[in-house]
PDB file of C-alpha atoms and ligand atoms in Angstrom:
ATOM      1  CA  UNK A   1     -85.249 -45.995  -1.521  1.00 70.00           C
ATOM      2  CA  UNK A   2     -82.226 -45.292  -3.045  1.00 80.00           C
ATOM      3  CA  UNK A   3     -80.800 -47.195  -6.013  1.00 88.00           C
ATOM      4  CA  UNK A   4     -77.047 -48.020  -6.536  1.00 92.00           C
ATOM      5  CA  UNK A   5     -77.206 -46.713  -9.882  1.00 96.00           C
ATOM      6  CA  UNK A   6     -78.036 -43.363  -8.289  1.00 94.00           C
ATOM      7  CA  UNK A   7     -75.349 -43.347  -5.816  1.00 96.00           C
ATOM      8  CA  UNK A   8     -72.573 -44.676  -8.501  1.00 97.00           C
ATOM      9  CA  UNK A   9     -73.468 -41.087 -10.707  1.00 97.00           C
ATOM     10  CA  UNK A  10     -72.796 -39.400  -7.382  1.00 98.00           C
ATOM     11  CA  UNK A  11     -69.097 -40.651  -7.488  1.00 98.00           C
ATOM     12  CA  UNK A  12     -66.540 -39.055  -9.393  1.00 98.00           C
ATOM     13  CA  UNK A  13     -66.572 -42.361 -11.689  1.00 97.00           C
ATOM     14  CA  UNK A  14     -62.777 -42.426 -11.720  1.00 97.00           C
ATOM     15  CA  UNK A  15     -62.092 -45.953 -10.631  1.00 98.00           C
ATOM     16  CA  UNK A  16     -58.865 -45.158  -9.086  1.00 98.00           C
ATOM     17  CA  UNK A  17     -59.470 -47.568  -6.419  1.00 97.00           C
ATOM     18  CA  UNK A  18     -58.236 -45.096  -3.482  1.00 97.00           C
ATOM     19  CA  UNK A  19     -61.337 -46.525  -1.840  1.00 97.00           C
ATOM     20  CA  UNK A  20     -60.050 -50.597  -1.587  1.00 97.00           C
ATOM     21  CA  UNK A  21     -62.629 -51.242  -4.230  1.00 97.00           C
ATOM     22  CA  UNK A  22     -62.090 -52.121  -7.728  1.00 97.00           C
ATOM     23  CA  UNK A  23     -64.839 -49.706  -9.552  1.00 98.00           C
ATOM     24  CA  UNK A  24     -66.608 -46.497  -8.517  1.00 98.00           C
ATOM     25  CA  UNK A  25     -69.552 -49.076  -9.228  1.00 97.00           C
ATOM     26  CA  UNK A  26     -68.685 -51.558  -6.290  1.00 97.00           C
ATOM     27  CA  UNK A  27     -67.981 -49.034  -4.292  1.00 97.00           C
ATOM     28  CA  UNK A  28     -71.579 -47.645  -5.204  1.00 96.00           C
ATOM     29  CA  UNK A  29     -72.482 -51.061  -3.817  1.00 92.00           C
ATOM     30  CA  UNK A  30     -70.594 -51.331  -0.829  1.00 92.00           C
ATOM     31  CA  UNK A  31     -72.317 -47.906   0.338  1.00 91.00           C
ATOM     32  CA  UNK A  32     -75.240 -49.087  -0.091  1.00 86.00           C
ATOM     33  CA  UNK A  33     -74.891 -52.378   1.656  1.00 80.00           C
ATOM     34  CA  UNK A  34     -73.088 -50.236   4.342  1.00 79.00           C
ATOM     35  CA  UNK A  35     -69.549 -51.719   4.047  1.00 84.00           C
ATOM     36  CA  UNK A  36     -67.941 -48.457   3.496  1.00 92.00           C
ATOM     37  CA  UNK A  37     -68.474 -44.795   4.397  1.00 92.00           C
ATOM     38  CA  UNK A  38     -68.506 -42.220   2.126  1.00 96.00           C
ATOM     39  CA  UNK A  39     -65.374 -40.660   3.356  1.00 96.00           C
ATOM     40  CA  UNK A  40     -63.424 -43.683   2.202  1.00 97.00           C
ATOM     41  CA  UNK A  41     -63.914 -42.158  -1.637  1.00 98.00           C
ATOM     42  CA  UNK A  42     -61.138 -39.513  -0.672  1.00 97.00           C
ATOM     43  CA  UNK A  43     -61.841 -38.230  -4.417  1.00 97.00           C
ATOM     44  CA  UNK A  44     -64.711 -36.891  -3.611  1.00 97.00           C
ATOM     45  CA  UNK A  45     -63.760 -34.709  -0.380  1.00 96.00           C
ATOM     46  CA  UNK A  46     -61.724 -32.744  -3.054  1.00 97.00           C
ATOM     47  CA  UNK A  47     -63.365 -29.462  -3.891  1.00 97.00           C
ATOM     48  CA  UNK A  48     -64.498 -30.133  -7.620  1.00 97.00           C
ATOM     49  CA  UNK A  49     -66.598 -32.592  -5.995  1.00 98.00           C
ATOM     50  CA  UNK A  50     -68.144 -30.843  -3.876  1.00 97.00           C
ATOM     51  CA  UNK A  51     -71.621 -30.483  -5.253  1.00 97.00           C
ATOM     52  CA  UNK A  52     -71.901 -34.347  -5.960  1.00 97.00           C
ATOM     53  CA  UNK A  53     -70.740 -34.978  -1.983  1.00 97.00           C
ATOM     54  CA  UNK A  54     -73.663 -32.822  -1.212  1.00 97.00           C
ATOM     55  CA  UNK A  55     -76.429 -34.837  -2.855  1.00 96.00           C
ATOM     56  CA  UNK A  56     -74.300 -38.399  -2.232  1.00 96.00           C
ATOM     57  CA  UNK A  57     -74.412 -37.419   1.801  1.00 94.00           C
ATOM     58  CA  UNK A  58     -78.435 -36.202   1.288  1.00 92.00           C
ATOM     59  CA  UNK A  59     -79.125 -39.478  -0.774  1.00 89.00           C
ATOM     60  CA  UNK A  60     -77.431 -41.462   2.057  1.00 89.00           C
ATOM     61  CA  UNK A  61     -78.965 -40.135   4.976  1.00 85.00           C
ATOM     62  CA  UNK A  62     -81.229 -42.337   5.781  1.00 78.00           C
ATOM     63  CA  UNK A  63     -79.025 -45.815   4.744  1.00 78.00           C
ATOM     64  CA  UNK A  64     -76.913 -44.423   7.646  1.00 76.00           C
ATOM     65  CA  UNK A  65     -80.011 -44.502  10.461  1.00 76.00           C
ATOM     66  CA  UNK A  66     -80.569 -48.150   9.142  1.00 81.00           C
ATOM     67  CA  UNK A  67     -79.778 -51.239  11.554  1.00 84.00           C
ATOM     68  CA  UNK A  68     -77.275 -53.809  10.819  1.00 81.00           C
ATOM     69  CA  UNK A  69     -80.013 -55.736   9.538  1.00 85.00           C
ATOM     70  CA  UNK A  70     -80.627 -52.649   6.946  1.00 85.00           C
ATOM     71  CA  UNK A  71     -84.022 -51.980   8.821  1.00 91.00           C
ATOM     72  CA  UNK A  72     -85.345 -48.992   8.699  1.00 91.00           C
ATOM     73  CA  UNK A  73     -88.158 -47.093  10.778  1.00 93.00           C
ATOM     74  CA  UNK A  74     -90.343 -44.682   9.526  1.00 92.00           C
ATOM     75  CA  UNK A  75     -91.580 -43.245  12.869  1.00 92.00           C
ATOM     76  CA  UNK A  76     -93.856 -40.101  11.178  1.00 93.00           C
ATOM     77  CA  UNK A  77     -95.295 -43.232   9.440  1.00 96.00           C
ATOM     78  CA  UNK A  78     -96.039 -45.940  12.182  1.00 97.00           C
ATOM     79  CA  UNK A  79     -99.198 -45.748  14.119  1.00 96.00           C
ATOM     80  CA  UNK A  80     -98.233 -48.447  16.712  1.00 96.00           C
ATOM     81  CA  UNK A  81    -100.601 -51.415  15.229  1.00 96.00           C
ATOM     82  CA  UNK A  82     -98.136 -53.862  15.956  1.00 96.00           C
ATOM     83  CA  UNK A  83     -98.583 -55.539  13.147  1.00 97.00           C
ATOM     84  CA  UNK A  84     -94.982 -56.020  12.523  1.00 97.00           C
ATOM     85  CA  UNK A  85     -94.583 -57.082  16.361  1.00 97.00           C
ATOM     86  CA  UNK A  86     -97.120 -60.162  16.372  1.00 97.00           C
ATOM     87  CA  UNK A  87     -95.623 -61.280  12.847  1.00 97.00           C
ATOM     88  CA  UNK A  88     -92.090 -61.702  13.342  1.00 97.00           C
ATOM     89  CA  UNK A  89     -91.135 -65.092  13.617  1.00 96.00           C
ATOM     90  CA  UNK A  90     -88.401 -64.291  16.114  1.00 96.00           C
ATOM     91  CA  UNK A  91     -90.759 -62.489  18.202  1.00 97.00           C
ATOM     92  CA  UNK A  92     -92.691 -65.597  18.156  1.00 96.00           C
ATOM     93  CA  UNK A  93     -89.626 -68.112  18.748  1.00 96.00           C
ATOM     94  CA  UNK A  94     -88.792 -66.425  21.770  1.00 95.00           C
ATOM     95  CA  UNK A  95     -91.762 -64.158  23.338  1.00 96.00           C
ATOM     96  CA  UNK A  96     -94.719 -66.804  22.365  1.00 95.00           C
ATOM     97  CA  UNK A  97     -96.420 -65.851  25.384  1.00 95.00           C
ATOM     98  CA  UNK A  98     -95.731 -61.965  25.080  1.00 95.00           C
ATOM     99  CA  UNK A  99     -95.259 -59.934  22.068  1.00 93.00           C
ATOM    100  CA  UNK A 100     -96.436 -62.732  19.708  1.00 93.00           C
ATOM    101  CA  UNK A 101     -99.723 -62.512  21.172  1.00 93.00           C
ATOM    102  CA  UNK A 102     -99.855 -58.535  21.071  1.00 90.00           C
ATOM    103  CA  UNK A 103     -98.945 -58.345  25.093  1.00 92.00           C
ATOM    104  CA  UNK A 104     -95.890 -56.715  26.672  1.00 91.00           C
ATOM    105  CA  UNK A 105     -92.461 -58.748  25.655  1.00 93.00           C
ATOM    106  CA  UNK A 106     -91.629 -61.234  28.213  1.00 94.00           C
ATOM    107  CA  UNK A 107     -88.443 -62.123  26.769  1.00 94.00           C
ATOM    108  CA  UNK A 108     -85.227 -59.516  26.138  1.00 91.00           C
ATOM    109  CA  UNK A 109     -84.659 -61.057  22.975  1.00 93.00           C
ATOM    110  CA  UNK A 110     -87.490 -59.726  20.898  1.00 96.00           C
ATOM    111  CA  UNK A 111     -86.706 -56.999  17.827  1.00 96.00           C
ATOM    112  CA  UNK A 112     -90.146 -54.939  17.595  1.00 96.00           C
ATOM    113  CA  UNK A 113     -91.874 -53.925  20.266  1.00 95.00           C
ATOM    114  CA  UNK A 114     -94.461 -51.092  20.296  1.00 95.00           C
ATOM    115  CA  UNK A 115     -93.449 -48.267  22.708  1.00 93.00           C
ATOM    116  CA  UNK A 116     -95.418 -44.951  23.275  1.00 93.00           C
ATOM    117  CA  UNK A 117     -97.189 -45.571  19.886  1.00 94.00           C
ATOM    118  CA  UNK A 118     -94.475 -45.779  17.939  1.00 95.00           C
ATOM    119  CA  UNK A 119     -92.873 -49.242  16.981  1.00 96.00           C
ATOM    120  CA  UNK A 120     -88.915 -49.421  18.134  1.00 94.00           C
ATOM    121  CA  UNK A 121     -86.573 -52.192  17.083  1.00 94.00           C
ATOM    122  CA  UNK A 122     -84.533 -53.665  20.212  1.00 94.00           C
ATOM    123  CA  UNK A 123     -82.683 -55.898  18.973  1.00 91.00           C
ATOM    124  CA  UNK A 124     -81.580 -55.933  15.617  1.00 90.00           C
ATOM    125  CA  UNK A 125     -79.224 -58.731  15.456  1.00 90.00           C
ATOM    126  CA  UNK A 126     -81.412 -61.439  16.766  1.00 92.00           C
ATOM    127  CA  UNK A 127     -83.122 -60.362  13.083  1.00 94.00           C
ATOM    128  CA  UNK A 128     -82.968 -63.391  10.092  1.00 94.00           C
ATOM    129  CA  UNK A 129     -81.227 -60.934   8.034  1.00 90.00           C
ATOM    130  CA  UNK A 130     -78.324 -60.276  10.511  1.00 88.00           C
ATOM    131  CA  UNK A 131     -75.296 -62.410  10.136  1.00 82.00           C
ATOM    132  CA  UNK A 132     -73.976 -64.828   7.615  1.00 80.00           C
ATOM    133  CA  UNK A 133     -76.750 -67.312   7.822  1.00 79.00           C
ATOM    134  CA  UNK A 134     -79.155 -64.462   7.116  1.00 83.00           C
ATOM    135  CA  UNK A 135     -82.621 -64.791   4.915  1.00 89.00           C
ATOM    136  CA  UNK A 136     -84.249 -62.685   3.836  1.00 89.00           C
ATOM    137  CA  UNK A 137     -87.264 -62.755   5.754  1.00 94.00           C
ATOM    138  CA  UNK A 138     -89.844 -59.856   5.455  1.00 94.00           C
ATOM    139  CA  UNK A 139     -92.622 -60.410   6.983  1.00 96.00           C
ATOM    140  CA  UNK A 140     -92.578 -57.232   9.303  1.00 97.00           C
ATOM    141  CA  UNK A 141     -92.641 -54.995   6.148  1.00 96.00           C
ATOM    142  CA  UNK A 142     -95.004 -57.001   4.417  1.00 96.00           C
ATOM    143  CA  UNK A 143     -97.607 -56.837   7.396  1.00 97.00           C
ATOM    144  CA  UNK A 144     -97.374 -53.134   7.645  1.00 97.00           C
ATOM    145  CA  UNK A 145     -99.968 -51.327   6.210  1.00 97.00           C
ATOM    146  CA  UNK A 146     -98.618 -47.880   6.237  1.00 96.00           C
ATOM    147  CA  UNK A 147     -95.042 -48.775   4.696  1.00 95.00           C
ATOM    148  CA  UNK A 148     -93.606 -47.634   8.043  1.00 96.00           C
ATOM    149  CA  UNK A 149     -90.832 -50.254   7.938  1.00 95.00           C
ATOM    150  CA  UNK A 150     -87.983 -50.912   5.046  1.00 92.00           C
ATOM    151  CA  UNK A 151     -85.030 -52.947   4.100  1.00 88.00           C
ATOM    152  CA  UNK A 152     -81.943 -50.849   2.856  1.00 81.00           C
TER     153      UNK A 152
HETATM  154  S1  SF4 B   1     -87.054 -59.122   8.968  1.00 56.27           S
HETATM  155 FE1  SF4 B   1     -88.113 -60.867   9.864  1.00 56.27          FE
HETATM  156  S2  SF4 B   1     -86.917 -61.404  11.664  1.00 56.27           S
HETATM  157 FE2  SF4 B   1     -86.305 -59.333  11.076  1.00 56.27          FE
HETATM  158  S3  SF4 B   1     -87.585 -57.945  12.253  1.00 56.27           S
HETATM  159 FE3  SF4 B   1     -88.619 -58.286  10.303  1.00 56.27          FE
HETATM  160  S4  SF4 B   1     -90.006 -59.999  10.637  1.00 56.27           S
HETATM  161 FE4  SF4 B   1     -88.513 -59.993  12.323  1.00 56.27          FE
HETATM  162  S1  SF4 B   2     -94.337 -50.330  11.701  1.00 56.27           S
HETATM  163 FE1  SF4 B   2     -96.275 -50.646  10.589  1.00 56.27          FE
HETATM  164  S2  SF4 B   2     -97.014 -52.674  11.266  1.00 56.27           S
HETATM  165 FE2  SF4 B   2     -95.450 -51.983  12.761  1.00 56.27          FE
HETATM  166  S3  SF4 B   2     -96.605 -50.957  14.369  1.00 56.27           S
HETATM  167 FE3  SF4 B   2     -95.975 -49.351  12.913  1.00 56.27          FE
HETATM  168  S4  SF4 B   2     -97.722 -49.161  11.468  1.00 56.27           S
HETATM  169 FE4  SF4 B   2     -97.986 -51.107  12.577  1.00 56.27          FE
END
């Protein structure tokens, strides 16, 4: 996963605040956390930056296919166990009779399901990390066994 120190020495490390941020360093931060696009750092859409845009937009890639929760997939890694499905606590608050006991969801509010092998996340901001109130639960990613899932 990418750090923030490695996306701050992909900014031109002017701190001219063109971006709404103090320091190249929060806005290293704020990228990460996904509270501003790269594009806002019109610095670095100049051509003398053009090489460090390059890696910034490679390094950044897969932040951007995150959920608002910052979840990630790995499809080429998940093998459809369902681990992840059966051991989050919101799929067991509201599909107790479905998902949380390996079955089909019952309920439209459940986040994992498993779907042609593959597990797909429905509906990220019924998550515990989505929203102000969020924790930082992780028990999805900490029952996979082939690091197919990740927080951003
Ligand atoms: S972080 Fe927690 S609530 Fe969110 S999908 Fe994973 S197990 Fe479910
Ligand atoms: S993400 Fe991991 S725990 Fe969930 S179904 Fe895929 S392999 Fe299993």
């Amino acid at each position: 996963m990418v750090s923030v120190m490695e996306i701050y020495q992909l900014t031109p490390k002017l701190n001219c605040k063109k971006c709404g941020l103090p320091t190249c360093m929060a806005f290293a931060v704020a990228l990460l956390a996904r509270e501003k696009q790269i594009e806002d750092c019109t610095p670095l859409l100049e051509p003398k930056y053009e090489e460090k845009l390059k890696k910034l937009r490679e390094v950044m890639a897969p932040v951007a296919g995150a959920t608002e929760t910052g979840l990630i997939i790995h499809e080429d890694r998940c093998y459809g166990c369902g681990n992840c499905v059966v051991a989050c606590p919101v799929n067991v608050a509201n599909d107790p009779k479905g998902s949380a006991i390996g079955l089909g969801p019952k309920s439209d509010k459940v986040i994992l399901v498993v779907e042609d092998g593959v597990v797909k996340c429905l509906n990220p901001k019924e998550c515990r990390r989505f929203g102000p109130n969020r924790i930082l639960c992780n028990l999805c990613t900490a029952t996979c066994p082939s690091k197919a899932i990740e927080f951003v």
